[in-house]
Short mmCIF file of C-alpha atoms and ligand atoms in Angstrom, two decimals:
data_model
loop_
_atom_site.label_atom_id
_atom_site.label_comp_id
_atom_site.label_asym_id
_atom_site.label_seq_id
_atom_site.Cartn_x
_atom_site.Cartn_y
_atom_site.Cartn_z
CA MET A 20 177.52 59.50 64.49
CA CYS A 21 175.44 60.76 61.65
CA ASP A 22 175.78 64.49 61.80
CA SER A 23 172.55 65.28 59.88
CA CYS A 24 170.08 63.62 62.06
CA GLY A 25 172.18 62.88 65.15
CA CYS A 26 171.38 59.07 65.05
CA ALA A 27 173.81 56.72 66.54
CA SER A 28 174.10 54.28 63.87
CA PRO A 29 176.09 54.83 60.67
CA VAL A 30 173.77 55.31 57.88
CA GLU A 31 174.07 55.25 53.91
CA GLU A 32 176.62 57.66 52.52
CA ASP A 33 173.94 59.70 50.62
CA THR A 34 172.04 60.84 53.74
CA HIS A 35 175.22 62.55 54.92
CA THR A 36 174.34 65.89 53.76
CA LYS A 37 174.20 69.29 55.34
CA THR A 38 172.10 72.19 54.73
CA VAL A 39 173.27 75.80 55.25
CA ASP A 40 170.91 78.59 55.51
CA VAL A 41 172.37 81.60 53.75
CA ASN A 42 169.54 83.98 53.02
CA GLU A 43 171.76 86.56 51.28
CA SER A 44 171.08 88.48 48.27
CA LEU A 45 173.06 87.76 45.22
CA PHE A 46 173.32 91.57 44.86
CA ALA A 47 174.86 91.84 48.29
CA ALA A 48 178.53 91.90 47.15
CA ASN A 49 177.75 94.51 44.48
CA GLU A 50 175.78 96.57 47.02
CA SER A 51 178.46 96.73 49.49
CA ILE A 52 180.98 98.01 46.96
CA ALA A 53 178.36 100.60 45.76
CA LYS A 54 178.09 101.84 49.31
CA THR A 55 181.88 102.54 49.19
CA ASN A 56 181.59 104.13 45.97
CA ARG A 57 178.91 106.44 47.29
CA GLU A 58 181.10 107.37 50.24
CA HIS A 59 184.02 108.15 47.87
CA PHE A 60 181.70 110.49 45.54
CA GLU A 61 180.49 112.17 48.78
CA LYS A 62 183.82 112.70 50.11
CA MET A 63 184.81 114.47 47.01
CA GLY A 64 181.57 116.49 47.17
CA ALA A 65 180.37 115.19 43.72
CA VAL A 66 176.69 114.31 42.72
CA ALA A 67 176.82 111.06 40.90
CA ILE A 68 174.46 110.30 37.99
CA ASN A 69 174.06 106.86 36.26
CA LEU A 70 172.75 107.41 32.86
CA ILE A 71 170.78 104.32 31.38
CA SER A 72 169.39 103.80 27.84
CA SER A 73 169.19 101.62 24.83
CA PRO A 74 172.00 101.98 22.45
CA GLY A 75 171.93 105.36 20.67
CA SER A 76 169.34 107.23 22.72
CA GLY A 77 171.83 110.21 22.95
CA LYS A 78 173.49 109.76 26.26
CA THR A 79 177.11 110.85 25.03
CA THR A 80 175.42 113.69 22.92
CA LEU A 81 173.47 114.98 26.18
CA LEU A 82 176.80 114.98 28.04
CA GLU A 83 178.71 116.94 25.26
CA HIS A 84 176.13 119.58 25.19
CA THR A 85 175.76 119.69 28.91
CA ILE A 86 179.38 120.14 29.26
CA GLU A 87 179.36 122.95 26.61
CA ALA A 88 176.52 124.73 28.40
CA ILE A 89 177.62 124.43 32.33
CA GLY A 90 181.32 123.21 32.00
CA ALA A 91 182.36 126.59 33.28
CA GLU A 92 179.93 126.56 36.21
CA PHE A 93 180.62 123.18 37.64
CA ARG A 94 183.59 120.76 37.64
CA ILE A 95 182.33 117.80 35.53
CA GLY A 96 183.91 114.39 35.28
CA VAL A 97 182.71 111.50 33.23
CA ILE A 98 183.03 107.63 33.47
CA GLU A 99 182.20 105.88 30.25
CA GLY A 100 181.01 102.50 30.05
CA ASP A 101 181.16 100.52 26.69
CA ILE A 102 181.45 96.97 25.59
CA GLU A 103 184.49 97.59 23.32
CA THR A 104 185.50 100.95 22.15
CA GLU A 105 187.11 104.20 23.48
CA ARG A 106 184.98 106.26 21.12
CA ASP A 107 182.61 107.94 23.70
CA ALA A 108 185.52 108.88 25.80
CA ASP A 109 187.32 110.54 23.14
CA ARG A 110 184.16 112.57 22.44
CA ILE A 111 184.10 113.76 25.91
CA ARG A 112 187.72 114.34 26.27
CA ALA A 113 187.51 116.77 23.33
CA LYS A 114 185.12 118.84 25.49
CA GLY A 115 188.10 119.43 27.90
CA VAL A 116 186.74 117.52 31.00
CA PRO A 117 188.42 114.55 32.76
CA VAL A 118 187.11 111.19 31.60
CA VAL A 119 187.88 107.43 31.77
CA GLN A 120 186.53 104.72 29.57
CA LEU A 121 185.60 101.26 31.10
CA THR A 122 185.34 98.59 28.45
CA THR A 123 183.43 95.70 29.86
CA GLY A 124 184.82 93.20 27.41
CA GLY A 125 181.42 91.89 26.63
CA ALA A 126 179.47 92.32 29.91
CA CYS A 127 176.19 94.23 29.19
CA HIS A 128 176.31 96.48 32.19
CA LEU A 129 178.52 98.36 34.51
CA ASP A 130 178.93 97.03 38.06
CA ALA A 131 180.02 98.69 41.33
CA ALA A 132 183.49 97.06 41.21
CA MET A 133 184.23 98.25 37.67
CA THR A 134 182.99 101.83 38.55
CA HIS A 135 185.19 101.76 41.79
CA LYS A 136 188.27 101.18 39.52
CA GLY A 137 187.06 103.71 37.09
CA PHE A 138 186.52 106.31 39.73
CA HIS A 139 190.18 105.90 41.03
CA ARG A 140 191.54 106.22 37.58
CA LEU A 141 189.53 109.31 37.01
CA GLN A 142 191.00 110.81 40.19
CA LYS A 143 194.35 110.51 38.60
CA GLU A 144 193.35 112.46 35.44
CA PRO A 145 194.10 116.07 35.50
CA GLY A 146 191.18 117.78 37.17
CA GLY A 147 189.54 114.47 38.12
CA ASP A 148 190.20 114.84 41.92
CA LYS A 149 187.64 117.51 42.58
CA LEU A 150 184.22 117.36 41.00
CA ASP A 151 180.86 118.70 41.31
CA LEU A 152 179.09 116.41 38.94
CA LEU A 153 180.17 112.94 38.05
CA PHE A 154 178.45 111.39 35.13
CA ILE A 155 178.51 107.64 34.62
CA GLU A 156 177.47 106.70 31.19
CA ASN A 157 176.21 103.04 31.49
CA VAL A 158 176.51 100.39 28.44
CA GLY A 159 173.66 100.81 26.04
CA ASN A 160 171.07 98.48 27.40
CA LEU A 161 167.78 98.85 29.00
CA VAL A 162 167.61 95.67 31.08
CA CYS A 163 171.04 94.51 32.74
CA PRO A 164 172.32 97.86 33.92
CA THR A 165 169.12 98.24 36.02
CA SER A 166 170.03 95.44 38.50
CA PHE A 167 173.40 97.00 39.53
CA ASP A 168 173.78 99.94 41.75
CA LEU A 169 176.87 101.70 41.09
CA GLY A 170 176.76 103.95 44.07
CA GLU A 171 175.05 106.79 42.16
CA HIS A 172 172.81 109.39 43.81
CA TYR A 173 170.56 109.57 40.77
CA ARG A 174 169.59 107.09 38.09
CA ILE A 175 168.42 108.61 34.97
CA VAL A 176 166.85 106.67 32.15
CA LEU A 177 166.75 108.08 28.51
CA VAL A 178 164.39 107.34 25.61
CA SER A 179 164.70 108.99 22.26
CA VAL A 180 161.82 109.91 20.01
CA PRO A 181 162.65 107.52 17.34
CA GLU A 182 162.46 104.47 19.79
CA GLY A 183 158.84 104.97 20.05
CA PRO A 184 156.74 105.43 23.27
CA ASP A 185 156.39 101.89 24.60
CA LYS A 186 159.70 101.50 26.52
CA PRO A 187 158.31 102.12 29.87
CA VAL A 188 155.69 99.37 29.38
CA LYS A 189 158.32 96.94 27.76
CA TYR A 190 161.15 97.60 30.31
CA PRO A 191 159.45 98.68 33.47
CA LYS A 192 162.47 98.16 35.70
CA ALA A 193 164.45 100.84 34.01
CA PHE A 194 161.71 103.31 35.00
CA THR A 195 160.71 101.94 38.54
CA SER A 196 164.45 101.99 39.48
CA SER A 197 165.18 105.53 38.06
CA ASP A 198 164.77 109.03 39.55
CA THR A 199 164.61 110.87 36.34
CA PHE A 200 163.14 110.24 32.85
CA LEU A 201 164.52 112.09 29.83
CA ILE A 202 162.72 112.16 26.47
CA THR A 203 165.62 113.02 23.99
CA LYS A 204 165.70 114.07 20.32
CA ILE A 205 162.39 115.96 20.37
CA ASP A 206 163.39 117.71 17.25
CA LEU A 207 162.30 114.52 15.42
CA LEU A 208 158.78 114.48 16.68
CA GLU A 209 157.36 115.67 13.48
CA HIS A 210 158.88 112.51 11.89
CA PHE A 211 157.75 109.95 14.42
CA ASP A 212 154.61 108.85 16.15
CA PHE A 213 155.60 109.57 19.71
CA PRO A 214 152.85 111.04 21.90
CA VAL A 215 154.91 112.97 24.63
CA ASP A 216 152.08 113.34 27.17
CA GLU A 217 151.09 109.55 26.95
CA ALA A 218 154.61 108.57 27.28
CA LYS A 219 154.96 110.70 30.42
CA ALA A 220 151.95 109.43 31.89
CA GLU A 221 152.80 105.72 31.34
CA ALA A 222 156.14 106.34 33.05
CA LEU A 223 154.57 108.04 35.93
CA HIS A 224 151.92 105.32 36.19
CA LEU A 225 154.82 102.90 36.84
CA ASN A 226 156.87 105.31 38.90
CA PRO A 227 154.77 108.30 40.51
CA ARG A 228 158.14 109.80 41.89
CA LEU A 229 159.79 110.17 38.36
CA GLN A 230 160.90 113.70 37.38
CA ILE A 231 160.59 114.04 33.62
CA PHE A 232 162.06 116.25 31.03
CA ASP A 233 161.79 116.37 27.13
CA PHE A 234 164.27 118.12 25.09
CA SER A 235 166.58 118.12 22.02
CA SER A 236 170.41 118.17 22.58
CA LYS A 237 170.64 119.08 18.94
CA THR A 238 168.51 122.29 18.65
CA GLY A 239 168.60 123.07 22.42
CA GLU A 240 164.79 123.08 22.60
CA ASN A 241 163.81 122.73 26.29
CA PHE A 242 167.31 122.00 27.21
CA ASP A 243 167.46 124.88 29.78
CA ALA A 244 164.98 122.89 32.03
CA TRP A 245 167.50 119.96 32.16
CA LEU A 246 170.29 122.30 33.04
CA ASP A 247 168.36 124.02 35.73
CA TYR A 248 167.59 120.55 37.08
CA LEU A 249 171.19 119.71 37.35
CA ARG A 250 171.86 123.17 39.02
CA GLU A 251 169.23 122.21 41.61
CA LEU A 252 170.76 118.71 42.13
CA VAL A 253 174.24 120.35 42.77
CA ALA A 254 172.88 123.14 45.08
CA ASN A 255 170.90 120.54 47.07
CA PHE A 256 173.86 118.43 47.61
CA LYS A 257 176.11 121.19 48.63
CA LYS A 258 173.55 122.23 51.48
CA MET B 11 172.31 88.32 29.85
CA HIS B 12 173.60 89.48 33.23
CA GLU B 13 172.11 86.25 34.52
CA ILE B 14 175.35 84.49 33.63
CA SER B 15 177.43 86.78 35.63
CA LEU B 16 175.06 86.48 38.54
CA VAL B 17 175.31 82.74 38.22
CA GLN B 18 179.08 82.99 38.31
CA GLY B 19 179.00 85.13 41.44
CA LEU B 20 176.60 82.52 43.02
CA PHE B 21 179.02 79.73 42.16
CA GLN B 22 182.11 81.47 43.62
CA GLN B 23 180.08 81.94 46.92
CA LEU B 24 179.01 78.04 46.89
CA ALA B 25 182.64 77.10 46.42
CA GLU B 26 183.53 79.16 49.60
CA LEU B 27 180.69 77.68 51.34
CA ALA B 28 181.61 74.20 50.45
CA ARG B 29 185.25 74.69 51.49
CA GLN B 30 184.19 76.25 54.82
CA ASN B 31 181.94 73.09 55.58
CA ASN B 32 184.45 70.59 54.06
CA MET B 33 181.93 69.46 51.55
CA THR B 34 182.67 68.23 48.13
CA LYS B 35 179.21 68.08 46.22
CA VAL B 36 176.36 70.73 46.19
CA VAL B 37 173.04 68.69 45.98
CA THR B 38 170.45 71.37 45.99
CA VAL B 39 170.55 75.26 45.76
CA THR B 40 167.32 77.08 46.82
CA MET B 41 166.87 80.63 45.52
CA GLU B 42 164.22 83.17 45.86
CA ILE B 43 163.50 85.27 42.87
CA GLY B 44 161.01 88.18 42.59
CA PRO B 45 159.32 89.38 39.38
CA LEU B 46 160.98 92.91 39.74
CA SER B 47 164.52 91.44 40.39
CA GLY B 48 165.54 92.02 36.82
CA VAL B 49 166.44 88.38 36.59
CA VAL B 50 164.60 86.31 34.11
CA GLU B 51 164.03 82.79 35.80
CA ASP B 52 164.45 80.87 32.58
CA SER B 53 167.82 82.69 31.84
CA PHE B 54 168.98 82.24 35.43
CA ARG B 55 168.25 78.45 35.25
CA PHE B 56 169.93 78.29 31.70
CA GLY B 57 173.07 79.85 33.10
CA PHE B 58 172.96 77.49 36.13
CA ASP B 59 172.55 74.50 33.81
CA ILE B 60 175.32 75.45 31.57
CA LEU B 61 177.92 76.31 34.08
CA SER B 62 177.21 73.63 36.55
CA LYS B 63 178.03 71.08 33.93
CA GLU B 64 181.69 72.40 33.91
CA ASP B 65 181.92 72.56 37.53
CA GLU B 66 182.95 69.48 39.69
CA LEU B 67 181.30 70.87 42.85
CA LEU B 68 178.00 71.53 41.09
CA ARG B 69 177.66 68.93 38.64
CA ASP B 70 174.20 67.33 39.15
CA ALA B 71 173.06 70.09 41.59
CA GLU B 72 169.27 70.78 41.59
CA LEU B 73 168.29 74.39 41.36
CA ILE B 74 165.09 75.16 43.28
CA ILE B 75 163.54 78.63 42.56
CA ASN B 76 160.81 80.02 44.78
CA SER B 77 158.95 82.94 43.09
CA THR B 78 157.79 85.89 45.23
CA SER B 79 155.12 88.30 44.69
CA VAL B 80 154.91 92.08 44.66
CA ILE B 81 152.54 94.54 46.62
CA TYR B 82 151.22 97.45 44.40
CA ARG B 83 150.12 100.03 46.76
CA CYS B 84 147.69 102.76 45.75
CA THR B 85 149.24 106.33 46.39
CA SER B 86 145.79 107.78 47.05
CA CYS B 87 143.81 105.31 49.24
CA ASN B 88 146.75 103.05 50.38
CA THR B 89 145.10 99.83 49.19
CA ALA B 90 147.60 97.00 48.66
CA HIS B 91 147.11 94.69 45.62
CA GLU B 92 149.24 91.43 45.61
CA SER B 93 150.42 90.44 42.17
CA GLY B 94 152.72 87.93 40.46
CA ASN B 95 154.23 90.00 37.71
CA GLN B 96 151.21 91.79 36.28
CA ARG B 97 150.79 95.39 37.48
CA PRO B 98 147.20 96.24 37.88
CA ASP B 99 146.17 99.05 35.68
CA CYS B 100 144.57 101.06 38.45
CA CYS B 101 143.37 100.74 42.19
CA THR B 102 140.50 98.41 42.59
CA GLN B 103 139.07 100.56 45.49
CA CYS B 104 139.37 104.04 44.10
CA GLY B 105 140.48 103.78 40.47
CA ASP B 106 143.69 105.73 40.84
CA SER B 107 146.41 104.57 38.48
CA PHE B 108 149.41 105.60 40.43
CA LEU B 109 150.51 102.55 42.39
CA ILE B 110 153.96 102.04 43.94
CA ALA B 111 155.52 98.57 43.80
CA GLU B 112 156.74 97.12 47.20
CA GLY B 113 158.95 94.06 47.31
CA GLY B 114 159.34 91.63 44.39
CA ASP B 115 162.97 92.58 43.69
CA GLU B 116 164.41 89.80 45.70
CA LEU B 117 167.29 87.57 44.29
CA ILE B 118 168.24 85.67 47.44
CA LEU B 119 170.26 82.54 48.04
CA GLN B 120 168.24 80.97 50.65
CA LYS B 121 169.94 77.70 51.43
CA VAL B 122 172.16 75.02 50.11
CA GLU B 123 172.39 71.45 50.66
CA MET B 124 175.77 69.87 50.37
CA GLU B 125 177.34 66.55 51.00
N1 GTP C 11 168.05 114.52 15.83
C1 GTP C 11 168.85 114.38 16.95
N2 GTP C 11 169.82 113.44 16.84
C2 GTP C 11 170.41 113.28 18.17
C3 GTP C 11 170.09 114.02 19.27
N3 GTP C 11 171.00 113.55 20.32
C4 GTP C 11 171.79 112.62 19.83
N4 GTP C 11 171.55 112.36 18.50
C5 GTP C 11 172.11 111.44 17.53
O1 GTP C 11 171.93 110.06 17.87
C6 GTP C 11 173.01 109.10 17.55
C7 GTP C 11 173.40 108.63 19.01
O2 GTP C 11 173.93 109.52 19.89
P1 GTP C 11 174.80 109.10 21.06
O3 GTP C 11 174.91 110.37 21.83
O4 GTP C 11 176.12 108.62 20.57
O5 GTP C 11 174.00 107.96 21.84
P2 GTP C 11 174.44 106.98 23.02
O6 GTP C 11 173.17 106.83 23.94
O7 GTP C 11 175.62 107.70 23.80
O8 GTP C 11 174.90 105.63 22.33
P3 GTP C 11 175.64 104.32 22.95
O9 GTP C 11 176.63 104.96 23.84
O10 GTP C 11 176.04 103.64 21.71
O11 GTP C 11 174.60 103.71 23.69
C8 GTP C 11 174.06 110.31 17.08
O12 GTP C 11 174.06 110.09 15.64
C9 GTP C 11 173.61 111.61 17.60
O13 GTP C 11 174.01 112.64 16.81
C10 GTP C 11 169.13 114.99 19.33
O14 GTP C 11 168.67 115.51 20.17
N5 GTP C 11 168.38 115.04 18.10
MG1 MG C 12 177.45 106.78 24.22
ZN1 ZN C 13 188.14 103.14 46.58
ZN1 ZN C 14 143.15 103.65 45.67
#
């Protein structure tokens, strides 16, 4: 009997097909690992933050200065994602906090499985088993990382002044999927045409829930507002 | 090009499905892709075409993509605006420019026809 239509007679070979309804997201596998990651982070008591930006927007520099400023207040750990080198991890290690480098070997984003491995490696680093704040620096790319939940509590997107103000319009998903938007390198505002208020309005237009900060890691201008925001995230989390 | 890694994941899932169902050939794969999924349809199709050529199970398989739409809801008056991938500049009812997207981020394997 033909198992596709139930007819009694043998029919031609090519009608013997079977259709399976799956209705499952291709992100389902990633999401289930992301959920495990989130549970791991929470068990440790750490707020996890996923940093996303184009290459060179100032993610690692932000982390260096953040560690210098509040590294004594909070236990900070970092997972660095890069396509090839260990360079960013070396910069963070020099600040004296536990760090692991994930090299994706060509992939343009971190996913939940890589993050999971990285987290367990980080736990084995000195001081890595108990953290208040876990930063995950994603691969420099404004497109691909936005599709992969790593299990973070907050996703933060950075745009630096030299990149220009049109990133929200060009890469909307980075802004609609984030909680926070950081405009970095504002010490360079005098050299670049970057209307800060317009860029903020444009981002809020895409995502009215965004929290927005603008500062310079280099000069420290407005940096305190960012630090206070982190303090608030940790305090809310411990409640 | 994370589309390639997504297609690789899809092919693993299809191989597993074929094995469970004792099938040797995938005929059609039906996907639902939303404009906010972060996946470019053309890139996904390109990845599918390239990788299926090297895969006995998937050679000659047809990829069908159903596109979904997004609802942009006004944060002031709650009016829903349905759209492809073009975000409305402001609410057609009250003119407010703060609209929140609902849906449109699907990347779903709907069904697979095998033989
Ligand atoms: N003027 C100025 N330069 C900055 C600032 N923050 C970072 N930079 C410079 O920008 C360059 C890139 O900074 P990184 O922190 O390495 O950027 P990144 O986002 O980590 O880069 P990738 O990891 O390669 O994606 C470096 O030369 C930094 O010194 C800032 O606030 N002001
Ligand atoms: Mg970096
Ligand atoms: Zn684990
Ligand atoms: Zn309205």
